[in-house]
Amino acid sequence: MRASFETVLILLMSTFDLGQPQVSHQRMDTPKVTILSALSYQYVDIVPALHVAAEESQKLYSRYFDINALAIYRKELYTCDSMDDASVDLISSNYYRRKRINELVVLLSPKWNIPVVSLLATPLTEDRPFPTFIASAPVSNIAIYSTVAGLLRRFSWHTVFLLCDTAAAVVFYRNLCAGFKLRLEPPEFAVFFSSFDSSSGYVDYDRHLANVATSSRG
């Protein structure tokens, strides 16, 4: 009996790195591609967009693929940090614990020959351990860094103050702030920074803004 493979393309909205091709006992003339996304906050806005993208892709490439979208999320997992911890369990639950008929399901990682696209997990851009990993622009925020640096150079602004939120719910902004610290280097730029945790209850924003004003005026 000849087995055929269902290739799964993973869109990672968190830092987990697991995908799977499925093996069935029915031959498929058209490969089936499932766009799988595991989401934390803003899932209400993101999930419909993924389904629309899958439908539009199906219209364009129906001769070559059977494309569909699958979103996995839990409403109580709101932050990226909590989603990161639970992502493996979410994927495993979906593929191993649901009922299946006459199917053999295998869960594989990016070190296998599976295309993986991520919007966040920067360490996975290392192509030696993860040769099939595709990093999009938001992963390293190169476009944002280049734009800001170009704007600073255009107007000869060389003093930069970074006011960074360290709350668990703002992983994207924490990463962005850390990236600016590395890329706006002396002697071209004099970089000052101050951090606060917006989830701590009370933040003395006046003090932080006063520090910004002092630095900007020497």
CSV table of C-alpha atoms in Angstrom, one decimal:
chain,number,residue,atom,x,y,z
A,1,MET,CA,0.0,0.0,0.0
A,2,ARG,CA,1.5,3.3,-1.0
A,3,ALA,CA,1.4,6.1,1.6
A,4,SER,CA,1.1,9.8,0.6
A,5,PHE,CA,2.2,12.7,2.7
A,6,GLU,CA,0.3,15.8,3.8
A,7,THR,CA,2.8,18.7,4.1
A,8,VAL,CA,2.2,21.2,6.9
A,9,LEU,CA,3.4,24.8,6.7
A,10,ILE,CA,3.7,26.3,10.2
A,11,LEU,CA,3.2,30.0,10.8
A,12,LEU,CA,4.7,30.5,14.3
A,13,MET,CA,3.1,33.4,16.2
A,14,SER,CA,5.0,32.3,19.3
A,15,THR,CA,8.5,30.9,19.9
A,16,PHE,CA,7.6,27.2,19.7
A,17,ASP,CA,9.1,25.2,16.8
A,18,LEU,CA,7.0,22.1,16.2
A,19,GLY,CA,5.2,21.1,13.0
A,20,GLN,CA,4.1,17.8,11.4
A,21,PRO,CA,3.6,16.1,8.1
A,22,GLN,CA,0.8,13.6,8.2
A,23,VAL,CA,0.8,10.1,6.7
A,24,SER,CA,-2.5,8.7,5.5
A,25,HIS,CA,-3.6,5.5,3.8
A,26,GLN,CA,-5.3,7.2,1.0
A,27,ARG,CA,-3.5,8.5,-2.0
A,28,MET,CA,-3.9,12.2,-2.6
A,29,ASP,CA,-3.3,13.6,-6.1
A,30,THR,CA,-3.2,17.2,-4.7
A,31,PRO,CA,-0.9,17.8,-1.7
A,32,LYS,CA,-2.8,19.2,1.3
A,33,VAL,CA,-1.2,22.2,3.0
A,34,THR,CA,-2.4,23.3,6.4
A,35,ILE,CA,-1.4,26.7,7.6
A,36,LEU,CA,-1.1,26.2,11.4
A,37,SER,CA,-0.9,29.1,13.7
A,38,ALA,CA,-0.7,29.2,17.5
A,39,LEU,CA,-1.8,32.5,18.9
A,40,SER,CA,-1.9,34.5,22.1
A,41,TYR,CA,-3.4,38.0,22.3
A,42,GLN,CA,-5.3,39.6,19.4
A,43,TYR,CA,-6.4,36.2,18.2
A,44,VAL,CA,-9.9,37.7,17.6
A,45,ASP,CA,-8.4,39.9,14.8
A,46,ILE,CA,-5.7,37.5,13.6
A,47,VAL,CA,-7.7,34.2,13.2
A,48,PRO,CA,-10.1,35.6,10.6
A,49,ALA,CA,-7.2,37.1,8.6
A,50,LEU,CA,-5.5,33.8,8.4
A,51,HIS,CA,-8.6,32.1,7.1
A,52,VAL,CA,-9.0,34.8,4.5
A,53,ALA,CA,-5.4,34.4,3.5
A,54,ALA,CA,-5.8,30.6,3.1
A,55,GLU,CA,-9.0,31.0,1.0
A,56,GLU,CA,-7.2,33.5,-1.3
A,57,SER,CA,-4.2,31.2,-1.6
A,58,GLN,CA,-6.5,28.3,-2.4
A,59,LYS,CA,-8.1,30.3,-5.3
A,60,LEU,CA,-4.6,31.1,-6.7
A,61,TYR,CA,-3.0,27.7,-6.3
A,62,SER,CA,-5.9,25.2,-6.3
A,63,ARG,CA,-4.2,23.4,-9.2
A,64,TYR,CA,-1.2,22.6,-7.1
A,65,PHE,CA,-2.4,22.5,-3.4
A,66,ASP,CA,-5.4,22.0,-1.2
A,67,ILE,CA,-4.9,24.9,1.3
A,68,ASN,CA,-6.6,25.4,4.6
A,69,ALA,CA,-6.0,27.2,7.9
A,70,LEU,CA,-6.1,26.0,11.4
A,71,ALA,CA,-5.7,28.3,14.5
A,72,ILE,CA,-4.9,26.9,17.9
A,73,TYR,CA,-5.3,29.1,21.0
A,74,ARG,CA,-6.6,29.3,24.5
A,75,LYS,CA,-8.3,32.5,25.7
A,76,GLU,CA,-6.6,32.3,29.1
A,77,LEU,CA,-3.2,32.4,27.4
A,78,TYR,CA,-3.0,36.1,26.7
A,79,THR,CA,0.7,37.0,26.8
A,80,CYS,CA,3.5,35.8,24.5
A,81,ASP,CA,5.4,34.5,27.5
A,82,SER,CA,2.6,32.3,28.7
A,83,MET,CA,1.9,31.1,25.1
A,84,ASP,CA,5.6,30.2,24.7
A,85,ASP,CA,5.4,27.9,27.7
A,86,ALA,CA,2.2,26.2,26.6
A,87,SER,CA,2.8,26.1,22.8
A,88,VAL,CA,4.2,22.5,22.7
A,89,ASP,CA,1.2,21.2,24.7
A,90,LEU,CA,-1.2,23.0,22.4
A,91,ILE,CA,0.3,21.4,19.3
A,92,SER,CA,0.6,18.0,20.9
A,93,SER,CA,-3.0,18.2,22.1
A,94,ASN,CA,-4.3,19.0,18.7
A,95,TYR,CA,-2.4,16.3,16.8
A,96,TYR,CA,-2.2,13.5,19.2
A,97,ARG,CA,-5.3,13.7,21.4
A,98,ARG,CA,-8.1,14.3,18.9
A,99,LYS,CA,-9.9,11.4,17.2
A,100,ARG,CA,-8.6,10.2,13.9
A,101,ILE,CA,-9.7,7.4,11.6
A,102,ASN,CA,-7.1,5.3,9.7
A,103,GLU,CA,-4.4,7.9,10.0
A,104,LEU,CA,-0.8,7.8,11.3
A,105,VAL,CA,0.2,11.1,12.7
A,106,VAL,CA,3.8,12.1,13.2
A,107,LEU,CA,5.0,15.3,15.0
A,108,LEU,CA,8.4,16.6,13.7
A,109,SER,CA,10.6,19.6,14.5
A,110,PRO,CA,12.3,22.1,12.2
A,111,LYS,CA,15.4,20.0,12.0
A,112,TRP,CA,13.4,17.8,9.7
A,113,ASN,CA,12.6,18.8,6.2
A,114,ILE,CA,9.6,21.0,7.0
A,115,PRO,CA,9.3,24.7,6.0
A,116,VAL,CA,8.8,26.8,9.0
A,117,VAL,CA,8.0,30.5,9.0
A,118,SER,CA,8.3,32.6,12.2
A,119,LEU,CA,7.4,36.1,13.2
A,120,LEU,CA,9.3,36.1,16.5
A,121,ALA,CA,11.8,33.4,17.4
A,122,THR,CA,15.1,35.0,16.5
A,123,PRO,CA,17.4,32.2,17.6
A,124,LEU,CA,15.8,29.9,15.1
A,125,THR,CA,17.3,32.0,12.2
A,126,GLU,CA,20.5,30.0,12.7
A,127,ASP,CA,20.5,28.0,9.5
A,128,ARG,CA,22.8,25.2,10.6
A,129,PRO,CA,20.5,23.6,13.2
A,130,PHE,CA,17.4,24.8,11.4
A,131,PRO,CA,18.1,24.6,7.7
A,132,THR,CA,14.4,24.9,6.7
A,133,PHE,CA,13.6,27.9,8.8
A,134,ILE,CA,12.4,31.1,7.1
A,135,ALA,CA,12.8,34.3,9.1
A,136,SER,CA,10.5,37.2,8.2
A,137,ALA,CA,11.4,40.9,8.7
A,138,PRO,CA,9.7,41.3,12.1
A,139,VAL,CA,11.9,38.5,13.6
A,140,SER,CA,14.9,40.8,13.7
A,141,ASN,CA,13.1,44.1,13.2
A,142,ILE,CA,15.7,45.1,10.6
A,143,ALA,CA,13.3,47.3,8.7
A,144,ILE,CA,12.4,49.2,11.9
A,145,TYR,CA,16.0,49.6,13.0
A,146,SER,CA,17.1,50.8,9.6
A,147,THR,CA,14.2,53.3,9.3
A,148,VAL,CA,14.8,54.8,12.7
A,149,ALA,CA,18.6,55.0,12.2
A,150,GLY,CA,18.1,56.6,8.8
A,151,LEU,CA,15.7,59.2,10.3
A,152,LEU,CA,18.2,60.0,13.0
A,153,ARG,CA,21.1,60.5,10.5
A,154,ARG,CA,18.9,62.5,8.1
A,155,PHE,CA,18.3,65.2,10.8
A,156,SER,CA,21.7,64.8,12.5
A,157,TRP,CA,20.2,63.5,15.8
A,158,HIS,CA,22.8,61.6,17.7
A,159,THR,CA,21.4,61.5,21.2
A,160,VAL,CA,18.8,58.8,21.7
A,161,PHE,CA,16.8,57.9,24.8
A,162,LEU,CA,15.0,54.6,25.0
A,163,LEU,CA,12.1,54.3,27.4
A,164,CYS,CA,11.4,50.6,27.6
A,165,ASP,CA,8.5,48.7,29.1
A,166,THR,CA,9.5,45.3,30.7
A,167,ALA,CA,6.0,43.9,31.3
A,168,ALA,CA,5.5,40.3,30.4
A,169,ALA,CA,2.6,41.2,28.0
A,170,VAL,CA,4.8,43.3,25.7
A,171,VAL,CA,7.4,40.8,24.5
A,172,PHE,CA,7.6,42.4,21.1
A,173,TYR,CA,8.5,45.8,22.5
A,174,ARG,CA,11.0,44.4,24.9
A,175,ASN,CA,12.8,42.7,22.0
A,176,LEU,CA,12.6,45.8,19.9
A,177,CYS,CA,14.1,47.9,22.7
A,178,ALA,CA,16.9,45.4,23.2
A,179,GLY,CA,17.7,45.5,19.5
A,180,PHE,CA,18.0,49.3,19.4
A,181,LYS,CA,20.5,49.1,22.3
A,182,LEU,CA,22.7,46.8,20.1
A,183,ARG,CA,22.4,48.7,16.8
A,184,LEU,CA,22.5,52.4,17.8
A,185,GLU,CA,26.2,52.2,18.7
A,186,PRO,CA,28.7,54.8,19.8
A,187,PRO,CA,30.5,56.9,18.8
A,188,GLU,CA,27.8,57.8,16.2
A,189,PHE,CA,25.0,57.6,18.8
A,190,ALA,CA,24.8,58.4,22.5
A,191,VAL,CA,22.2,56.1,23.8
A,192,PHE,CA,20.5,56.5,27.2
A,193,PHE,CA,17.7,54.2,28.5
A,194,SER,CA,15.3,53.7,31.3
A,195,SER,CA,13.0,50.8,32.0
A,196,PHE,CA,9.7,50.4,33.8
A,197,ASP,CA,7.1,47.6,34.3
A,198,SER,CA,3.6,48.8,33.3
A,199,SER,CA,2.0,45.8,35.0
A,200,SER,CA,3.4,46.7,38.4
A,201,GLY,CA,0.5,48.9,39.4
A,202,TYR,CA,2.2,52.3,39.7
A,203,VAL,CA,4.8,53.8,37.4
A,204,ASP,CA,6.3,57.2,38.0
A,205,TYR,CA,6.2,58.3,34.4
A,206,ASP,CA,7.0,61.9,35.3
A,207,ARG,CA,10.4,60.8,36.6
A,208,HIS,CA,11.2,58.8,33.5
A,209,LEU,CA,10.1,61.7,31.2
A,210,ALA,CA,12.2,64.1,33.3
A,211,ASN,CA,15.2,61.8,32.7
A,212,VAL,CA,14.5,62.0,29.0
A,213,ALA,CA,14.3,65.8,29.1
A,214,THR,CA,17.6,66.0,31.0
A,215,SER,CA,19.4,63.7,28.6
A,216,SER,CA,18.1,65.5,25.5
A,217,ARG,CA,19.4,68.8,26.8
A,218,GLY,CA,22.8,67.6,27.9
